[in-house]
Tab-separated table of N, CA and C in Angstrom:
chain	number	residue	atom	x	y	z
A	1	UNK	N	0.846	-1.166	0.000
A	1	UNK	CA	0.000	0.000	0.000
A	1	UNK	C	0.897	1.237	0.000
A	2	UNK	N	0.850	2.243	-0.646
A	2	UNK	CA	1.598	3.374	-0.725
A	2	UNK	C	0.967	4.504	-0.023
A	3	UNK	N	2.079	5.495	0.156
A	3	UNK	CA	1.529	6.258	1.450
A	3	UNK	C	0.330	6.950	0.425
A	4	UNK	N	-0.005	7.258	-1.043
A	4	UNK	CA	-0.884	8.026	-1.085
A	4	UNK	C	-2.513	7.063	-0.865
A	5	UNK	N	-2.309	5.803	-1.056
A	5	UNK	CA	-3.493	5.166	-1.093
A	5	UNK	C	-3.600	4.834	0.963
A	6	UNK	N	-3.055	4.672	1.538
A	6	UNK	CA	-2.576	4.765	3.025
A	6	UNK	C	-3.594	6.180	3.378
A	7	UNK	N	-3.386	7.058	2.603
A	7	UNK	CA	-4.185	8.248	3.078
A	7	UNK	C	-5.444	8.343	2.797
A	8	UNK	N	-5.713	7.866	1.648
A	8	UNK	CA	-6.954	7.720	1.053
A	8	UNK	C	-8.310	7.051	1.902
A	9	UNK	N	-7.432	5.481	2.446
A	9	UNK	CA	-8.053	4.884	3.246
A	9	UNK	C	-8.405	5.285	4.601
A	10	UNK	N	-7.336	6.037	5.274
A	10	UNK	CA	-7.574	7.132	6.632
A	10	UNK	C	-8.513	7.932	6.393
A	11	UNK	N	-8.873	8.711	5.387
A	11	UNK	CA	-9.784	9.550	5.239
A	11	UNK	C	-11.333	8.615	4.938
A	12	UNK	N	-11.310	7.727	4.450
A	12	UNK	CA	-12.402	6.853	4.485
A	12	UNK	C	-12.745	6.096	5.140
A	13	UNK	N	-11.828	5.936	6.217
A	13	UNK	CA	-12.127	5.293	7.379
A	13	UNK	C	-12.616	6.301	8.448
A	14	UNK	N	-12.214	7.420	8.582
A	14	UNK	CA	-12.608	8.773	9.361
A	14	UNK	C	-13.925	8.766	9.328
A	15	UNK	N	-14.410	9.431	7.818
A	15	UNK	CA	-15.609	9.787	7.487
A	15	UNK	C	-16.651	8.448	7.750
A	16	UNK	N	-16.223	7.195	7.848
A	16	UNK	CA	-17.305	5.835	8.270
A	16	UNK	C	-17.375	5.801	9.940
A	17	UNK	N	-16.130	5.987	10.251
A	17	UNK	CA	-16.433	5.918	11.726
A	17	UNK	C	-17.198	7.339	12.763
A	18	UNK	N	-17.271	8.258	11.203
A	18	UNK	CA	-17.914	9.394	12.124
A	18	UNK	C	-18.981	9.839	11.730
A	19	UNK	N	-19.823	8.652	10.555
A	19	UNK	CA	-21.049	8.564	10.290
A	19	UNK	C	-21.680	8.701	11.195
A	20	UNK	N	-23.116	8.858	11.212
A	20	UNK	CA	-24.289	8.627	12.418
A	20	UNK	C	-24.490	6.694	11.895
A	21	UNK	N	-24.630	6.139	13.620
A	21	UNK	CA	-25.202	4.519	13.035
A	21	UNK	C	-26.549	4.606	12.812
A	22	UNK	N	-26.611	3.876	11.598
A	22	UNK	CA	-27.944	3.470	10.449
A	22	UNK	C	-28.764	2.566	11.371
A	23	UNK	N	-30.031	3.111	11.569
A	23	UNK	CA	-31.519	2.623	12.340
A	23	UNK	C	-31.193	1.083	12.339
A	24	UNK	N	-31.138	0.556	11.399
A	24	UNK	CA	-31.124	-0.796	10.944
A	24	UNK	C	-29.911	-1.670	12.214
A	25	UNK	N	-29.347	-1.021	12.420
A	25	UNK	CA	-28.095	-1.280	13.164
A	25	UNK	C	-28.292	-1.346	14.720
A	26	UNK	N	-28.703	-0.037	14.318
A	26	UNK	CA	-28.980	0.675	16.010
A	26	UNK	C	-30.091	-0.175	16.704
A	27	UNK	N	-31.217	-0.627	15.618
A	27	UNK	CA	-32.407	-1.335	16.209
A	27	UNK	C	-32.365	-2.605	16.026
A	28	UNK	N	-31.727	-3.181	15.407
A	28	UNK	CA	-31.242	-4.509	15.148
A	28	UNK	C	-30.657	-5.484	15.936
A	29	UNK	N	-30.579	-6.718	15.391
A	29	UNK	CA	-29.748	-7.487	15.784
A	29	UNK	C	-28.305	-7.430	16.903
A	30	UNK	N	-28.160	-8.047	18.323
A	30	UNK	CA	-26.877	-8.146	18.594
A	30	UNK	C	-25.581	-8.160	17.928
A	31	UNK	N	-25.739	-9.178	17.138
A	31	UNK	CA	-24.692	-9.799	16.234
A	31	UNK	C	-24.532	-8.427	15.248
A	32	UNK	N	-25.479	-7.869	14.760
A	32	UNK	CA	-25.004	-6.944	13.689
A	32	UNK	C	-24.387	-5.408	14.795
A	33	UNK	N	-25.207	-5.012	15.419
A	33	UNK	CA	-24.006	-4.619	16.446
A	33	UNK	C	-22.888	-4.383	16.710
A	34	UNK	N	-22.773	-5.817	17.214
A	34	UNK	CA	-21.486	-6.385	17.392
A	34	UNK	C	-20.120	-6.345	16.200
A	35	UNK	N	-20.443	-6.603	15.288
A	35	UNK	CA	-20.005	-6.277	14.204
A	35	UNK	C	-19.909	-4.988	13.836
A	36	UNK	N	-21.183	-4.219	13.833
A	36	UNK	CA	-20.267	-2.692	13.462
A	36	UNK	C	-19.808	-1.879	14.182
A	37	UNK	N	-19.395	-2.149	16.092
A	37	UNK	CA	-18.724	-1.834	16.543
A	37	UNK	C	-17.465	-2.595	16.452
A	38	UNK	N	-16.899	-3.613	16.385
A	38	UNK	CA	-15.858	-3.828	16.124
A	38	UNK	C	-15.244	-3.393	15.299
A	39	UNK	N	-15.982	-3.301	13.687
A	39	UNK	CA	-15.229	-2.907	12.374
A	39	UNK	C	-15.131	-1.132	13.168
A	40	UNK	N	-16.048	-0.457	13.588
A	40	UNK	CA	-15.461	1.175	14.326
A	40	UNK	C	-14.272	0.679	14.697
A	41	UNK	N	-14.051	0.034	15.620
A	41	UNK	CA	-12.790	0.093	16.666
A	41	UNK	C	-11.517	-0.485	15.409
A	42	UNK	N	-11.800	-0.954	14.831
A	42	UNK	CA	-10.404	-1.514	13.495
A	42	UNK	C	-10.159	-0.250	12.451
A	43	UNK	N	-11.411	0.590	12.424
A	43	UNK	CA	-10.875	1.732	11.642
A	43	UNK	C	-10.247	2.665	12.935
A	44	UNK	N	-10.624	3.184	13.517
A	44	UNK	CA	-10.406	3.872	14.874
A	44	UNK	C	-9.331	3.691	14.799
A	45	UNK	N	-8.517	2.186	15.202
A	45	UNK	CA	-6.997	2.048	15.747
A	45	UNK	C	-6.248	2.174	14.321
A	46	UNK	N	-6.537	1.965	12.923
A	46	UNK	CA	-6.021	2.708	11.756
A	46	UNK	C	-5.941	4.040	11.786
A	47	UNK	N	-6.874	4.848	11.824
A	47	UNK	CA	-6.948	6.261	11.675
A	47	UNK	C	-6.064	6.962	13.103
A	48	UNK	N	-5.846	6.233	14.323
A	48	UNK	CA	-4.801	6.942	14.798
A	48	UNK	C	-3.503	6.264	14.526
A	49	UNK	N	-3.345	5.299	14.614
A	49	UNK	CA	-1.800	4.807	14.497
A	49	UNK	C	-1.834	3.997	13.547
A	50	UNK	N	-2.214	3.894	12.500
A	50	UNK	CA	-1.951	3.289	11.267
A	50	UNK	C	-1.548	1.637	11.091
A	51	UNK	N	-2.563	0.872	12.011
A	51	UNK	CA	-2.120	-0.585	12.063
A	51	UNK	C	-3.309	-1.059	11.340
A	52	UNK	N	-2.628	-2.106	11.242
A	52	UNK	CA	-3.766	-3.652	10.427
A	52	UNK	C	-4.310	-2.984	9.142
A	53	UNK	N	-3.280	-2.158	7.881
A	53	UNK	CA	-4.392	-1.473	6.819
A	53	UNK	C	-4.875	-1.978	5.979
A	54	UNK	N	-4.527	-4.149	5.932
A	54	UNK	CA	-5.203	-4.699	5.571
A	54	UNK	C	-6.632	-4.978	6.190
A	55	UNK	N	-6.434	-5.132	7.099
A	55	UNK	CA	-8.250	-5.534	8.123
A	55	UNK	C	-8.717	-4.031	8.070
A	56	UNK	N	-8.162	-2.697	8.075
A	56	UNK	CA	-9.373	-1.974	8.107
A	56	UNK	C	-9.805	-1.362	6.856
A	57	UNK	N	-9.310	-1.581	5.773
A	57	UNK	CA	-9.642	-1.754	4.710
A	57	UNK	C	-10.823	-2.391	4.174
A	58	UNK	N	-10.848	-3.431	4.691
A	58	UNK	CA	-12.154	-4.710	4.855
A	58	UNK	C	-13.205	-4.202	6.175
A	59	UNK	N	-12.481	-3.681	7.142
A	59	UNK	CA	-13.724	-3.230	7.990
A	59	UNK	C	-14.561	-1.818	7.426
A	60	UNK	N	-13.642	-1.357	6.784
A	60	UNK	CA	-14.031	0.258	6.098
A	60	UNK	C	-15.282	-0.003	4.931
A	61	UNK	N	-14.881	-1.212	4.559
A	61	UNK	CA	-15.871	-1.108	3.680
A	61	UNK	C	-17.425	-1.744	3.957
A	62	UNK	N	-17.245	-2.827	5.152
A	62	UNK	CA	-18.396	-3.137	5.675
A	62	UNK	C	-19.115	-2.040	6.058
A	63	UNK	N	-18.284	-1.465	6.739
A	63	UNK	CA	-19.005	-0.254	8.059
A	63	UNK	C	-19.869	0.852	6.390
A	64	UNK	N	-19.049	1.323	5.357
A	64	UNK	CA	-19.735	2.338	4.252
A	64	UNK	C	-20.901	1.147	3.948
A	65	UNK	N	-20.839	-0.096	3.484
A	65	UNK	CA	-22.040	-0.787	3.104
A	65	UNK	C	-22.898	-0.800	3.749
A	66	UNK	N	-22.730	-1.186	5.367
A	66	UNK	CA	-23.624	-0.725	6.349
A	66	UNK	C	-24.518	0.314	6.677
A	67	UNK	N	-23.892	1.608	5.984
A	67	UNK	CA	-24.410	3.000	5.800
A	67	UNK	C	-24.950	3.289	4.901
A	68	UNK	N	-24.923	2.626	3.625
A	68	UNK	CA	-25.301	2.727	2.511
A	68	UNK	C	-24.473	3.751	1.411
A	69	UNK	N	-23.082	3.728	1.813
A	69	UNK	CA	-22.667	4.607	1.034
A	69	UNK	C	-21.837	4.429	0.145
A	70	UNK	N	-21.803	2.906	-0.188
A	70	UNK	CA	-20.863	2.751	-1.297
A	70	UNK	C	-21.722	2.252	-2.206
Protein backbone atom coordinates (compact mmCIF):
# COMPACT_ATOMS: atom_id res chain seq x y z
CA UNK A 1 0.00 0.00 0.00
CA UNK A 2 1.60 3.37 -0.72
CA UNK A 3 1.53 6.26 1.45
CA UNK A 4 -0.88 8.03 -1.09
CA UNK A 5 -3.49 5.17 -1.09
CA UNK A 6 -2.58 4.77 3.03
CA UNK A 7 -4.18 8.25 3.08
CA UNK A 8 -6.95 7.72 1.05
CA UNK A 9 -8.05 4.88 3.25
CA UNK A 10 -7.57 7.13 6.63
CA UNK A 11 -9.78 9.55 5.24
CA UNK A 12 -12.40 6.85 4.48
CA UNK A 13 -12.13 5.29 7.38
CA UNK A 14 -12.61 8.77 9.36
CA UNK A 15 -15.61 9.79 7.49
CA UNK A 16 -17.31 5.84 8.27
CA UNK A 17 -16.43 5.92 11.73
CA UNK A 18 -17.91 9.39 12.12
CA UNK A 19 -21.05 8.56 10.29
CA UNK A 20 -24.29 8.63 12.42
CA UNK A 21 -25.20 4.52 13.04
CA UNK A 22 -27.94 3.47 10.45
CA UNK A 23 -31.52 2.62 12.34
CA UNK A 24 -31.12 -0.80 10.94
CA UNK A 25 -28.09 -1.28 13.16
CA UNK A 26 -28.98 0.67 16.01
CA UNK A 27 -32.41 -1.34 16.21
CA UNK A 28 -31.24 -4.51 15.15
CA UNK A 29 -29.75 -7.49 15.78
CA UNK A 30 -26.88 -8.15 18.59
CA UNK A 31 -24.69 -9.80 16.23
CA UNK A 32 -25.00 -6.94 13.69
CA UNK A 33 -24.01 -4.62 16.45
CA UNK A 34 -21.49 -6.38 17.39
CA UNK A 35 -20.01 -6.28 14.20
CA UNK A 36 -20.27 -2.69 13.46
CA UNK A 37 -18.72 -1.83 16.54
CA UNK A 38 -15.86 -3.83 16.12
CA UNK A 39 -15.23 -2.91 12.37
CA UNK A 40 -15.46 1.17 14.33
CA UNK A 41 -12.79 0.09 16.67
CA UNK A 42 -10.40 -1.51 13.50
CA UNK A 43 -10.87 1.73 11.64
CA UNK A 44 -10.41 3.87 14.87
CA UNK A 45 -7.00 2.05 15.75
CA UNK A 46 -6.02 2.71 11.76
CA UNK A 47 -6.95 6.26 11.67
CA UNK A 48 -4.80 6.94 14.80
CA UNK A 49 -1.80 4.81 14.50
CA UNK A 50 -1.95 3.29 11.27
CA UNK A 51 -2.12 -0.58 12.06
CA UNK A 52 -3.77 -3.65 10.43
CA UNK A 53 -4.39 -1.47 6.82
CA UNK A 54 -5.20 -4.70 5.57
CA UNK A 55 -8.25 -5.53 8.12
CA UNK A 56 -9.37 -1.97 8.11
CA UNK A 57 -9.64 -1.75 4.71
CA UNK A 58 -12.15 -4.71 4.86
CA UNK A 59 -13.72 -3.23 7.99
CA UNK A 60 -14.03 0.26 6.10
CA UNK A 61 -15.87 -1.11 3.68
CA UNK A 62 -18.40 -3.14 5.67
CA UNK A 63 -19.00 -0.25 8.06
CA UNK A 64 -19.74 2.34 4.25
CA UNK A 65 -22.04 -0.79 3.10
CA UNK A 66 -23.62 -0.73 6.35
CA UNK A 67 -24.41 3.00 5.80
CA UNK A 68 -25.30 2.73 2.51
CA UNK A 69 -22.67 4.61 1.03
CA UNK A 70 -20.86 2.75 -1.30
Amino acid sequence: MTAVEKLEWKRRARAAITAPIPPAIRNGSANASVQYRDDAAVCAAFVRRGVQPDRAMVACLRLEGQQGRL
